[in-house]
Coordinates of C-alpha atoms (C1' of nucleotides) in Angstrom, one line a residue:
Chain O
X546 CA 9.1 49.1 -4.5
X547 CA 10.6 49.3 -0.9
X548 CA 12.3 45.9 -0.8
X549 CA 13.2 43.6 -3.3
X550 CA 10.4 40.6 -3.9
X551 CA 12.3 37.5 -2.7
X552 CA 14.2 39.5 0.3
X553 CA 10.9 37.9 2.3
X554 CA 12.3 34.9 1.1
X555 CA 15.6 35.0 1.6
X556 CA 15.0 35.5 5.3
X557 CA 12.9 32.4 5.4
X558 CA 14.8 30.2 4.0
X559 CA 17.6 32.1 6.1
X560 CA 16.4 31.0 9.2
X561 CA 16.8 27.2 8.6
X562 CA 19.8 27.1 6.7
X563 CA 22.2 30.3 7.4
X564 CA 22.9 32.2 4.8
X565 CA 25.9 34.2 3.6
X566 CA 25.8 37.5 2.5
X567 CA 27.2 36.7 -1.0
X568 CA 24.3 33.7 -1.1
X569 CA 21.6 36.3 0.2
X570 CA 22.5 38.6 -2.2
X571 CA 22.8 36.1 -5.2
X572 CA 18.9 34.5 -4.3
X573 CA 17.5 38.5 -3.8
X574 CA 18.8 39.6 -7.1
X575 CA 17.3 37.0 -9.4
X576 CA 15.3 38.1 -12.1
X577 CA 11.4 37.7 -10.7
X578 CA 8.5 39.0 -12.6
X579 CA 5.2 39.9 -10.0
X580 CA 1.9 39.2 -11.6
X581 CA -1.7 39.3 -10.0
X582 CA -4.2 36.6 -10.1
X583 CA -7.2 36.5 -10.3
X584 CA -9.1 34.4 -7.2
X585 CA -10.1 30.4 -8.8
X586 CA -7.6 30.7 -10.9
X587 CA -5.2 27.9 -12.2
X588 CA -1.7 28.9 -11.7
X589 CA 0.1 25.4 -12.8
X590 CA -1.6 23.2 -14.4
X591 CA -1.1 19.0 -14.6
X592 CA 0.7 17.8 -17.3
X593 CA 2.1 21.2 -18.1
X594 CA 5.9 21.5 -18.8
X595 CA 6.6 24.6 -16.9
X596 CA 9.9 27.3 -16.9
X597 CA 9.7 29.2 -13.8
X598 CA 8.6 28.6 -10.5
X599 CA 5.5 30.2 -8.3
X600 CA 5.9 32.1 -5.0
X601 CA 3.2 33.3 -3.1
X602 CA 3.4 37.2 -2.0
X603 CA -0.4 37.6 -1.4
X604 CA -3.1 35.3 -1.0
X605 CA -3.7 31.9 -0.2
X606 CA -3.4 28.8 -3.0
X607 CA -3.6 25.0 -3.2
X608 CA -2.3 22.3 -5.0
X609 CA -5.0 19.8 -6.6
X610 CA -5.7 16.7 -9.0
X611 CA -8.7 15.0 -10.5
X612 CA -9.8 11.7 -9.9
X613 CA -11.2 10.0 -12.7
X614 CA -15.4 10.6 -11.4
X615 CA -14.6 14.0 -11.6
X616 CA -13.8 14.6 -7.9
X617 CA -11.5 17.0 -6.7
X618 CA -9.0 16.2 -4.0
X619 CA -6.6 19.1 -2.3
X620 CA -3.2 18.1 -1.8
X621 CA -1.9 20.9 0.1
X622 CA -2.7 24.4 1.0
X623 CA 0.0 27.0 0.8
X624 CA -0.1 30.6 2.7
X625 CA 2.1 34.0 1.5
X626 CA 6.0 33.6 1.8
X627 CA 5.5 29.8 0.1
X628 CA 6.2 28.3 -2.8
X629 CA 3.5 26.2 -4.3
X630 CA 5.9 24.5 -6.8
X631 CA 9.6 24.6 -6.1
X632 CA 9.8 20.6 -6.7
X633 CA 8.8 21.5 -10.6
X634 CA 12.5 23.1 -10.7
X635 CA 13.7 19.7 -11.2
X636 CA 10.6 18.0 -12.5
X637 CA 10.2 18.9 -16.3
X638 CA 6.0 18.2 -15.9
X639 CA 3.6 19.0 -13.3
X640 CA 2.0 16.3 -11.7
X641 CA -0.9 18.2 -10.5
X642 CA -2.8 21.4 -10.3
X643 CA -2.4 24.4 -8.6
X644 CA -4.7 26.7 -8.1
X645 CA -5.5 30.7 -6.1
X646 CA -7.5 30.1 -3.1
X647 CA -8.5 34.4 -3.7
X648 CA -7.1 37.4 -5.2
X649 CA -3.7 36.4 -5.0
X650 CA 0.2 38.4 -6.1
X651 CA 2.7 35.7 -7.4
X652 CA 6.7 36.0 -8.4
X653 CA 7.7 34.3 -11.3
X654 CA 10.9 32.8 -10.9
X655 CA 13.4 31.1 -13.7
X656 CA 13.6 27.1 -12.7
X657 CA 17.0 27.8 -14.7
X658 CA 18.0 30.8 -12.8
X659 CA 17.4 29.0 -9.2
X660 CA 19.0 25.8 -10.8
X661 CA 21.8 27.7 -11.4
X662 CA 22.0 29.0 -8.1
X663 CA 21.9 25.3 -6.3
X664 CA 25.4 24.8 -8.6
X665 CA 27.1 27.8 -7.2
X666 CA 25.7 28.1 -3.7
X667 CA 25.3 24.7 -2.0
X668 CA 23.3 26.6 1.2
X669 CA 20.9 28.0 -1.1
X670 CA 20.8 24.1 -2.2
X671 CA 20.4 22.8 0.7
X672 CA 17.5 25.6 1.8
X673 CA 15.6 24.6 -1.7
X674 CA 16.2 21.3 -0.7
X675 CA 15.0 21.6 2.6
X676 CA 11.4 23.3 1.6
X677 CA 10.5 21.0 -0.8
X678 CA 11.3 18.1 1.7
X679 CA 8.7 19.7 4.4
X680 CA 6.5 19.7 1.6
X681 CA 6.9 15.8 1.3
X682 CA 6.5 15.5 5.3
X683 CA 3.6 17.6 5.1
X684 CA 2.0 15.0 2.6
X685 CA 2.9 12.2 4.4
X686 CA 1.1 13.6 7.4
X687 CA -2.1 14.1 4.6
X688 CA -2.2 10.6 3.4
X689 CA -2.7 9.5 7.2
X690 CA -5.2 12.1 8.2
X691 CA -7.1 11.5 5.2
X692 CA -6.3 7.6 5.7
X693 CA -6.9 7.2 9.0
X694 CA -9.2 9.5 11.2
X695 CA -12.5 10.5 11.5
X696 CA -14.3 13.8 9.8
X697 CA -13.8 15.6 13.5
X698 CA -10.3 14.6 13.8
X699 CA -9.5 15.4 9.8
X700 CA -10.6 19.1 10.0
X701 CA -9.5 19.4 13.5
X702 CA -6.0 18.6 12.5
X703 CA -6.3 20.5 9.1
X704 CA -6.9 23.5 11.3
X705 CA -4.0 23.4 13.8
X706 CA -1.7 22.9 11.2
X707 CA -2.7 25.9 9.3
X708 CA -2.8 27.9 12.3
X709 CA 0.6 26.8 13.3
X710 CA 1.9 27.6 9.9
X711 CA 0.3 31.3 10.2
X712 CA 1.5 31.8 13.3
X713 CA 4.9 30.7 12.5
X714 CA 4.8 32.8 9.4
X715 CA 3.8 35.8 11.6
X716 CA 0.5 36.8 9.8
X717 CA -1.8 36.5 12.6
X718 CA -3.5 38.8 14.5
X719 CA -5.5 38.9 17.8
X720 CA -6.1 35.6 17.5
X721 CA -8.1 35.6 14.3
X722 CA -6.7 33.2 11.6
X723 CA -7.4 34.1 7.9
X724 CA -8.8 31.5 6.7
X725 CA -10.4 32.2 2.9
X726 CA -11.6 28.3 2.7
X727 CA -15.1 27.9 1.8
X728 CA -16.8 24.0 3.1
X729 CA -16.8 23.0 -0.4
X730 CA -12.6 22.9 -0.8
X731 CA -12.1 22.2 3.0
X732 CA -13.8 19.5 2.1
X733 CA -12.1 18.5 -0.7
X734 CA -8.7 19.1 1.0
X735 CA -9.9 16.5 4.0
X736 CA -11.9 13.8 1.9
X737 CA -15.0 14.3 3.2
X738 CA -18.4 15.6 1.5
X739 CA -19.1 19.5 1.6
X740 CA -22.7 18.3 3.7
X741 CA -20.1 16.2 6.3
X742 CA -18.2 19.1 6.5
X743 CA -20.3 21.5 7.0
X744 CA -21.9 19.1 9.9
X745 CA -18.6 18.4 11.4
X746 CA -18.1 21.7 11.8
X747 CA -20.7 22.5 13.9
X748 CA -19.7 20.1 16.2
X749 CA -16.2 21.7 16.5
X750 CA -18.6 24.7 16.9
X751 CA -20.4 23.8 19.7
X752 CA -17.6 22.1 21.6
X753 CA -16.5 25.2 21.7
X754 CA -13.4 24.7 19.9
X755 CA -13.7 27.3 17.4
X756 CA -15.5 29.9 15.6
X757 CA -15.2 29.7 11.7
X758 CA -16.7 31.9 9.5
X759 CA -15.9 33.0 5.7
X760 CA -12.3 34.2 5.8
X761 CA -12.2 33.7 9.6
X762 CA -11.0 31.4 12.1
X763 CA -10.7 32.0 15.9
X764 CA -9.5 29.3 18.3
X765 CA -10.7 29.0 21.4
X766 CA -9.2 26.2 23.4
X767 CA -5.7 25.5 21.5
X768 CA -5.0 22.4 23.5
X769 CA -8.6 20.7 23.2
X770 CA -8.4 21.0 19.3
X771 CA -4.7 19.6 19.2
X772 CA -6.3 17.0 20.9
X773 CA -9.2 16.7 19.1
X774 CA -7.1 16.7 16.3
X775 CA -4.6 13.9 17.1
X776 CA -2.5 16.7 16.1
X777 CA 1.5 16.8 16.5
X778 CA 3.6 19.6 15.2
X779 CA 6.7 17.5 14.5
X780 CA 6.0 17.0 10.9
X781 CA 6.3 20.7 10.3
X782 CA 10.2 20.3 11.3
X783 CA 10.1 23.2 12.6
X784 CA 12.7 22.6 15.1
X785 CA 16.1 23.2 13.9
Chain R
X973 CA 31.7 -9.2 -2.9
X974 CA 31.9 -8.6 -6.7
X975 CA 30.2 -5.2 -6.8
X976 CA 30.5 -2.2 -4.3
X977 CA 27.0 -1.6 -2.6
X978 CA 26.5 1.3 -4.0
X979 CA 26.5 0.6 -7.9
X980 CA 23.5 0.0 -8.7
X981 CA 22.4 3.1 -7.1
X982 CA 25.0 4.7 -9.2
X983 CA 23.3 3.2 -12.2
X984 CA 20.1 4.4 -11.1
X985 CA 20.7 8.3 -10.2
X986 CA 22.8 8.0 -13.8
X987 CA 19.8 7.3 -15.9
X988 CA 17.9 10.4 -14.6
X989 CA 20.8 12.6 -13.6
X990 CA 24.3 11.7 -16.1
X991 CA 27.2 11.1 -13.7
X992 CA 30.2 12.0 -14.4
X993 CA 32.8 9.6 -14.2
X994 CA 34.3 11.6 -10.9
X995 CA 31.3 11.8 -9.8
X996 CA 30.0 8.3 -10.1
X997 CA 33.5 7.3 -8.7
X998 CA 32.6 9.9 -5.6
X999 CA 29.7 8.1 -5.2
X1000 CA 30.4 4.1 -5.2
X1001 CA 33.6 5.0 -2.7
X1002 CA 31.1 5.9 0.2
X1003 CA 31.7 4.2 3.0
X1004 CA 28.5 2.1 3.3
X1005 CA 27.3 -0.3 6.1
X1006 CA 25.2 -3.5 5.1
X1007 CA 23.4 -5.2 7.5
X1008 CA 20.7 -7.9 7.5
X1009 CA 17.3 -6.8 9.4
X1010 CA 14.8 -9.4 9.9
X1011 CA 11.0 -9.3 8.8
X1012 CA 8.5 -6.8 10.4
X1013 CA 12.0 -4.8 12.4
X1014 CA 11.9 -1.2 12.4
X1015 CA 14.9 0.6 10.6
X1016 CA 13.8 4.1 11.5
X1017 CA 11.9 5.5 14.3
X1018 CA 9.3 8.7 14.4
X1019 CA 11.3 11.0 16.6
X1020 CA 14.7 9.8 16.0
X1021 CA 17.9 11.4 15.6
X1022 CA 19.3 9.8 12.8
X1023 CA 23.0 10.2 11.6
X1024 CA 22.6 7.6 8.6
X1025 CA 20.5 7.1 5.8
X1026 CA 19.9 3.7 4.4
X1027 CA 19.4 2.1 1.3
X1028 CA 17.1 -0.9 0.2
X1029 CA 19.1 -3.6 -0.9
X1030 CA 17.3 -6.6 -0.8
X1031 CA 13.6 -6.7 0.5
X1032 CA 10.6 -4.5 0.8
X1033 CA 10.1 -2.0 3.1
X1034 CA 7.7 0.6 4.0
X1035 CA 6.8 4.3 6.0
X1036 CA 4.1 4.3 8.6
X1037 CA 2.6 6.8 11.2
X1038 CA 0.8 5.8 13.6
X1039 CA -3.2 7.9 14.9
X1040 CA -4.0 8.6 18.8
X1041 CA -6.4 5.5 18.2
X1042 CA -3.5 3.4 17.6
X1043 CA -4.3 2.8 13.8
X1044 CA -1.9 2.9 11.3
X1045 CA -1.3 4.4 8.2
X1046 CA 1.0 2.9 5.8
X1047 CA 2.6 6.1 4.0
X1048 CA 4.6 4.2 1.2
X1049 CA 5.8 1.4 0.0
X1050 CA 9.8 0.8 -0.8
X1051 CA 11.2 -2.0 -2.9
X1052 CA 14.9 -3.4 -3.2
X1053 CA 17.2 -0.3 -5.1
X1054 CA 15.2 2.4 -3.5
X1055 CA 15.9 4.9 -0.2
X1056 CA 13.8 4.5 2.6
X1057 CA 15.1 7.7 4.3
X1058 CA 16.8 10.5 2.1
X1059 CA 15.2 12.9 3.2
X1060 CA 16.8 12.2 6.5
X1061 CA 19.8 13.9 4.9
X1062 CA 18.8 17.2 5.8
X1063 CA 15.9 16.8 8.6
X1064 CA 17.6 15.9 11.7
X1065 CA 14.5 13.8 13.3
X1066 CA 12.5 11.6 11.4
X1067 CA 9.0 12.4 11.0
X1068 CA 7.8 8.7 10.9
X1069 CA 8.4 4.9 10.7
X1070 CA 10.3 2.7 8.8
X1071 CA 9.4 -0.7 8.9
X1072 CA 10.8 -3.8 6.8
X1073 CA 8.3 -5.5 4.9
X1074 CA 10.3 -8.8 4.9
X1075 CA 14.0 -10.2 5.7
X1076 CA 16.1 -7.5 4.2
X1077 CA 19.5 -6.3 3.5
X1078 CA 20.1 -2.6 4.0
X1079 CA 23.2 -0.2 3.3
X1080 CA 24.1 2.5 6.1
X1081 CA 25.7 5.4 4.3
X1082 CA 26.4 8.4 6.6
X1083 CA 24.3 11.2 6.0
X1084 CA 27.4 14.2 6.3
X1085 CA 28.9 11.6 4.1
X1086 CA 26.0 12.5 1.5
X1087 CA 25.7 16.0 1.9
X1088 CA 29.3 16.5 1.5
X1089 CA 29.1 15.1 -1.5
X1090 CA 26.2 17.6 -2.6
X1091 CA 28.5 20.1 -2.0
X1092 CA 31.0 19.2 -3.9
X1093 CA 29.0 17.4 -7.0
X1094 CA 25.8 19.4 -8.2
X1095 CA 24.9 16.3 -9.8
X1096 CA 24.6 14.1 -7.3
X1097 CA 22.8 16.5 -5.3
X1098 CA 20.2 17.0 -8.6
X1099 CA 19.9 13.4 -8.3
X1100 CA 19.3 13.3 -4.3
X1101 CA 17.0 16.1 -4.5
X1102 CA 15.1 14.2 -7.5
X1103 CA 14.6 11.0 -5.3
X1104 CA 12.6 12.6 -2.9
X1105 CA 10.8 14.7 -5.5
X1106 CA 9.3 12.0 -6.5
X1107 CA 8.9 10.1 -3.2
X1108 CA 6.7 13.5 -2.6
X1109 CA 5.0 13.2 -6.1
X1110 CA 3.9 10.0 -4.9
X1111 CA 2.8 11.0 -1.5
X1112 CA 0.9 13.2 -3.2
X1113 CA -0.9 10.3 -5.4
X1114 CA -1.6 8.9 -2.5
X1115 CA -3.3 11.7 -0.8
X1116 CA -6.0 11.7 -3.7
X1117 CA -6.1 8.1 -3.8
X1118 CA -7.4 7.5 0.0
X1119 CA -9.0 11.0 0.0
X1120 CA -11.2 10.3 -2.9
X1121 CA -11.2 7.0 -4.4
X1122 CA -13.4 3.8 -3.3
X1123 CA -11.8 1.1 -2.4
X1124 CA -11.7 -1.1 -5.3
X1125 CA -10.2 1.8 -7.6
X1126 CA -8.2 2.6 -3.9
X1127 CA -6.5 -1.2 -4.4
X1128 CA -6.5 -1.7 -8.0
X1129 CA -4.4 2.0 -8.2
X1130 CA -1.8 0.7 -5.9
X1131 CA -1.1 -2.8 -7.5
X1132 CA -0.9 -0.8 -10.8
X1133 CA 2.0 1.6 -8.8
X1134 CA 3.4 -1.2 -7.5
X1135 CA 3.9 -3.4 -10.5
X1136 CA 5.1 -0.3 -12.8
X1137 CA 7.7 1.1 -10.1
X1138 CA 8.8 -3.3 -10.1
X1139 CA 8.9 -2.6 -13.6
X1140 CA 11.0 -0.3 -14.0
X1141 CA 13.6 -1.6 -11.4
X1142 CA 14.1 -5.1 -13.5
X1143 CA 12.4 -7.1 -10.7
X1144 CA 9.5 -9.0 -12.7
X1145 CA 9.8 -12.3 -14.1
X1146 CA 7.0 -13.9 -16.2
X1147 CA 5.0 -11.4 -15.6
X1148 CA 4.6 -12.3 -11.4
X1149 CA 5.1 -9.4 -9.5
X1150 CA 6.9 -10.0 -5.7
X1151 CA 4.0 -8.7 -3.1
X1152 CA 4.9 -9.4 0.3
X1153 CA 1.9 -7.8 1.6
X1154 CA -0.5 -9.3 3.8
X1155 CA -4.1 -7.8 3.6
X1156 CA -4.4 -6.1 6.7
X1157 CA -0.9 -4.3 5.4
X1158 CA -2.7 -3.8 2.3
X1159 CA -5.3 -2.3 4.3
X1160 CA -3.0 -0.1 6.3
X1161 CA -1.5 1.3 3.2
X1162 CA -5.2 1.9 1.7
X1163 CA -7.1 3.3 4.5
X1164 CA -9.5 0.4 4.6
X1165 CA -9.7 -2.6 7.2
X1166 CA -8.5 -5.7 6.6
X1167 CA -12.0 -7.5 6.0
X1168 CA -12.9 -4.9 3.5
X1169 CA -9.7 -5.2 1.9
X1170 CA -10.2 -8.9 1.3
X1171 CA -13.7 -8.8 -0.2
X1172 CA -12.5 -5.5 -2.4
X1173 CA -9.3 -7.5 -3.6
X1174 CA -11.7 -11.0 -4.1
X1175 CA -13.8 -8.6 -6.7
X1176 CA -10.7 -7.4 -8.4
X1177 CA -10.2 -11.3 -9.0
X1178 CA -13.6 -12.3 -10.1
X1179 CA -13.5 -9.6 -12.8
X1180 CA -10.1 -11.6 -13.7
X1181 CA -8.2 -8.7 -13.6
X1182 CA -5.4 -10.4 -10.8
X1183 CA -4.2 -13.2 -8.7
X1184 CA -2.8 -12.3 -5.2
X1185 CA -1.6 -14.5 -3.2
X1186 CA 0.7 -13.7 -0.4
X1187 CA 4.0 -12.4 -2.5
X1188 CA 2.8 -13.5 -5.9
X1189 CA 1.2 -10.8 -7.8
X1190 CA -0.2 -11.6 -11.1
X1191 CA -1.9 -8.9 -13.6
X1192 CA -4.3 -10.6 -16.1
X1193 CA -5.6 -7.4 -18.0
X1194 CA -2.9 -4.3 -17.4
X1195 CA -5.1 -2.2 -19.4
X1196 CA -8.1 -2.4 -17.1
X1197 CA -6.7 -2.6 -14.4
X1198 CA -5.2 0.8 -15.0
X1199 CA -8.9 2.1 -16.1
X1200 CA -10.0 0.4 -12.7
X1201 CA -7.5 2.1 -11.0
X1202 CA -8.0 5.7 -12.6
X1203 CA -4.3 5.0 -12.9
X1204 CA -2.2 7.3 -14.9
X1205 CA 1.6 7.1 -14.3
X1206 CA 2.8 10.5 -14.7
X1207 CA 3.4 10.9 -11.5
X1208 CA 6.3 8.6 -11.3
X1209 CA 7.9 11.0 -13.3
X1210 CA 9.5 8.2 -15.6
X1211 CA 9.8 10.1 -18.7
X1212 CA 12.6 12.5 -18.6
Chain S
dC61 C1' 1.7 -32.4 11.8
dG62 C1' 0.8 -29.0 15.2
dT63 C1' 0.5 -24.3 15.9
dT64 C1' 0.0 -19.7 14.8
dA65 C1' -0.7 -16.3 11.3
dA66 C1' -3.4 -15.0 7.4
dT67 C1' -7.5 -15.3 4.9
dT68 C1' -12.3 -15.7 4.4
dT69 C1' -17.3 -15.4 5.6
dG70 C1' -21.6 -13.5 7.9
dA71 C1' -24.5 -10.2 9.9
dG72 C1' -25.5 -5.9 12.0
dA73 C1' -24.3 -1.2 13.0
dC74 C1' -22.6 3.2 11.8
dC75 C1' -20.3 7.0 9.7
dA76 C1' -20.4 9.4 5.9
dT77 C1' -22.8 10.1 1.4
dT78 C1' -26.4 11.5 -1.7
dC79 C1' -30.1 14.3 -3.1
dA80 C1' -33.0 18.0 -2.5
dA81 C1' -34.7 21.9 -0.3
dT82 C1' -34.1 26.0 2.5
dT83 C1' -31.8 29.7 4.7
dT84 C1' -28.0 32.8 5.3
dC85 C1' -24.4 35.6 3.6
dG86 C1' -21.7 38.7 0.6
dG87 C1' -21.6 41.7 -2.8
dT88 C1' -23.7 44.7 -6.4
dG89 C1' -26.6 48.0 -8.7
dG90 C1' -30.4 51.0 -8.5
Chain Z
dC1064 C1' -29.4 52.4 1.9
dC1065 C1' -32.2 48.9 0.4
dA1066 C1' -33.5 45.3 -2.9
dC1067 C1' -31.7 41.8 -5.3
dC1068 C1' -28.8 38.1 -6.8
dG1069 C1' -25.8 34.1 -6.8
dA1070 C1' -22.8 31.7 -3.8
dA1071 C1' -22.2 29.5 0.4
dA1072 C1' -24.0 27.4 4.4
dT1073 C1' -27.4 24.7 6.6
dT1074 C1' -31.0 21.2 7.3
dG1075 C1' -33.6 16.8 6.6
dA1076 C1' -34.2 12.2 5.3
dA1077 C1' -32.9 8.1 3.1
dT1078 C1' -29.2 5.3 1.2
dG1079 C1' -25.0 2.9 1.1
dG1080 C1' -20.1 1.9 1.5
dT1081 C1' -17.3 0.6 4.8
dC1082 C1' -16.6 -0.9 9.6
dT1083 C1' -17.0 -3.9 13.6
dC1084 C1' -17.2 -8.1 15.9
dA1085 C1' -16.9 -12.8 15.8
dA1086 C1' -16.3 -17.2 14.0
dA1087 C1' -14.6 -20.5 10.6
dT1088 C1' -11.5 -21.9 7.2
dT1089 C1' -7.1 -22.0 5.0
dA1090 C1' -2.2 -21.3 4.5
dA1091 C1' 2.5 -20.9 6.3
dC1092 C1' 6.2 -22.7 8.9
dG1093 C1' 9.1 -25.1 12.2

DNA sequence: CGTTAATTTGAGACCATTCAATTTCGGTGG
DNA sequence: CCACCGAAATTGAATGGTCTCAAATTAACG
């Protein structure tokens, strides 16, 4: 009740692509309708011709499709402040799933009403723009992990980028990542069985990379796993 | 001579987004830059600070990353009509390679150019902002299909890609599709090696499903192929 | 035609999978 | 607070898809 449910937002998207006051006010004041969710829920669904758009107060959630053997594969995993679906404000059909990772608190927002907004306020174009297109860069650097490196190399880089992502979004705390993944979807989220997985981590284990439990990961030697994990933040453009 | 560069891009954002006559005119008067680039040259660097974006006019072309191991991942594939870089627009350094595929011919077009013209045409910007929408849709795609496919449904989904995205551009006559892929590219861009890329694509003949030669693609049974492929085209977003 | 790139083939090794069983964990009700 | 339950994590062993390495054949091109 304190503050309206895109402000968080607004100062985001602030950061990379200044905002005016007039613009600031014009994104905080849209109409946005908060509804909880339940955790393993479907939130969008493929092939769905959607109205609003989906951001993420609370919880974690990921976007997924089907291969034709019934196999799941994760195509992205999206943390509070996000949207999981801002490219479906253009796009009249959703070309894949998305789904809460737990208990999860959304805002609805118009695709109309943000359109509308892009017309009149080229910045807050530009910043809608902009998020979607790190989106793209962050799939780009999926289809190589997933393309191109080992199972200890494809969770080790899975990790570092969602621990960069936390940090960066300021929701970590003495070191302890939240991490509500069980071995089943990081599996599915790197392409490898939930068995391999659940091997592979043990490895990272007792390298003494990391501790990983349920809801919790802890780093323990940053720059070994970055190594480990071929990993390179430049696709996260965070650099302005 | 007899057309300005950037018509048939014109005619292509039009069918998606309608233009304007102002708008269109806006467009076609950008100061463009062709230039010839020989086979296998790199037209964008990983790292770069780029102050163009450049359009496909002639020629295949496609994104790559490179692993620590020195592997390489092709990301996706571009043919003649198509930007290899929008979302350069807005991201000042490029998050990967651009390779050409073949002798090509390219258009420069400067990228405050473009955003100006966002500013002052929402419709053009819809229409920038819908390329890479669906450059991301089919990053995504490609996530699932080397996270979770084998290879021969891995192959048979990108020549069915391929061929509808020719389709759709005008570029197929008697039914031969332009490939200018060699295997071990073919490989790169399916997360497979070369070797098993040739004795996957030598199966997808024997079921007489294609010939592939070296740039002569030739479908004998579209319709399963696609079931091959667990290919469903949605996510080209064709239908508007 | 010669020369290099691209494709093809063979055989063995390995990373990851599959299937199945067991153990641990998290939450719930008595 | 403990007993119980289902979900998640772990372990083992065997299989298999894909890789590696190397050599041979074919195609492309000046």
């Amino acid at each position: 009740m304190d503050e309206p449910l895109l402000a968080p937002l607004a100062r985001r998207w602030d950061q990379r692509v200044p905002l005016s006051a007039d613009e600031r006010e014009a994104l905080i004041s849209l109409p946005a309708t908060r509804k909880s969710c339940p955790k393993d829920a479907y939130i969008v669904r493929e092939g769905e011709t959607t109205s609003t758009c989906v951001l993420l107060l609370k919880g974690f959630a990921y976007r997924q499709k089907f291969v034709g053997e019934g196999a799941r594969q994760i195509i992205s995993l999206h943390i509070p402040g996000e949207f999981v679906d801002l490219q479906n404000c253009l796009l009249p059909v959703s070309d894949h799933n998305v789904q809460s990772l737990e208990q999860t608190e959304l805002a609805f927002v118009s695709k109309t009403a943000l359109l509308d907004l892009t017309v009149r306020y080229p910045s807050l174009a530009k910043a809608m723009w902009l998020d979607t297109l790190v989106d793209a860069s962050i799939h780009r650097e999926w289809v190589v992990n997933v393309g191109r490196r080992d199972a200890k190399t494809r969770l080790a880089h899975l990790l570092c980028e969602l621990a960069l992502r936390l940090e960066a979004s300021g929701a970590v705390r003495d070191g302890i990542y939240q991490f509500p993944l069980t071995q089943e979807q990081l599996a599915d989220a790197t392409g490898l069985t939930a068995v391999h997985t659940n091997r592979t981590l043990q490895a990272l284990r007792k390298d003494g990379l990391i501790s990983l439990s349920h809801n919790a990961l802890r780093i323990h030697d940053w720059k070994r796993l970055r190594d480990v994990g071929d990993f390179s933040e430049r696709y996260l453009h965070y650099a302005v």
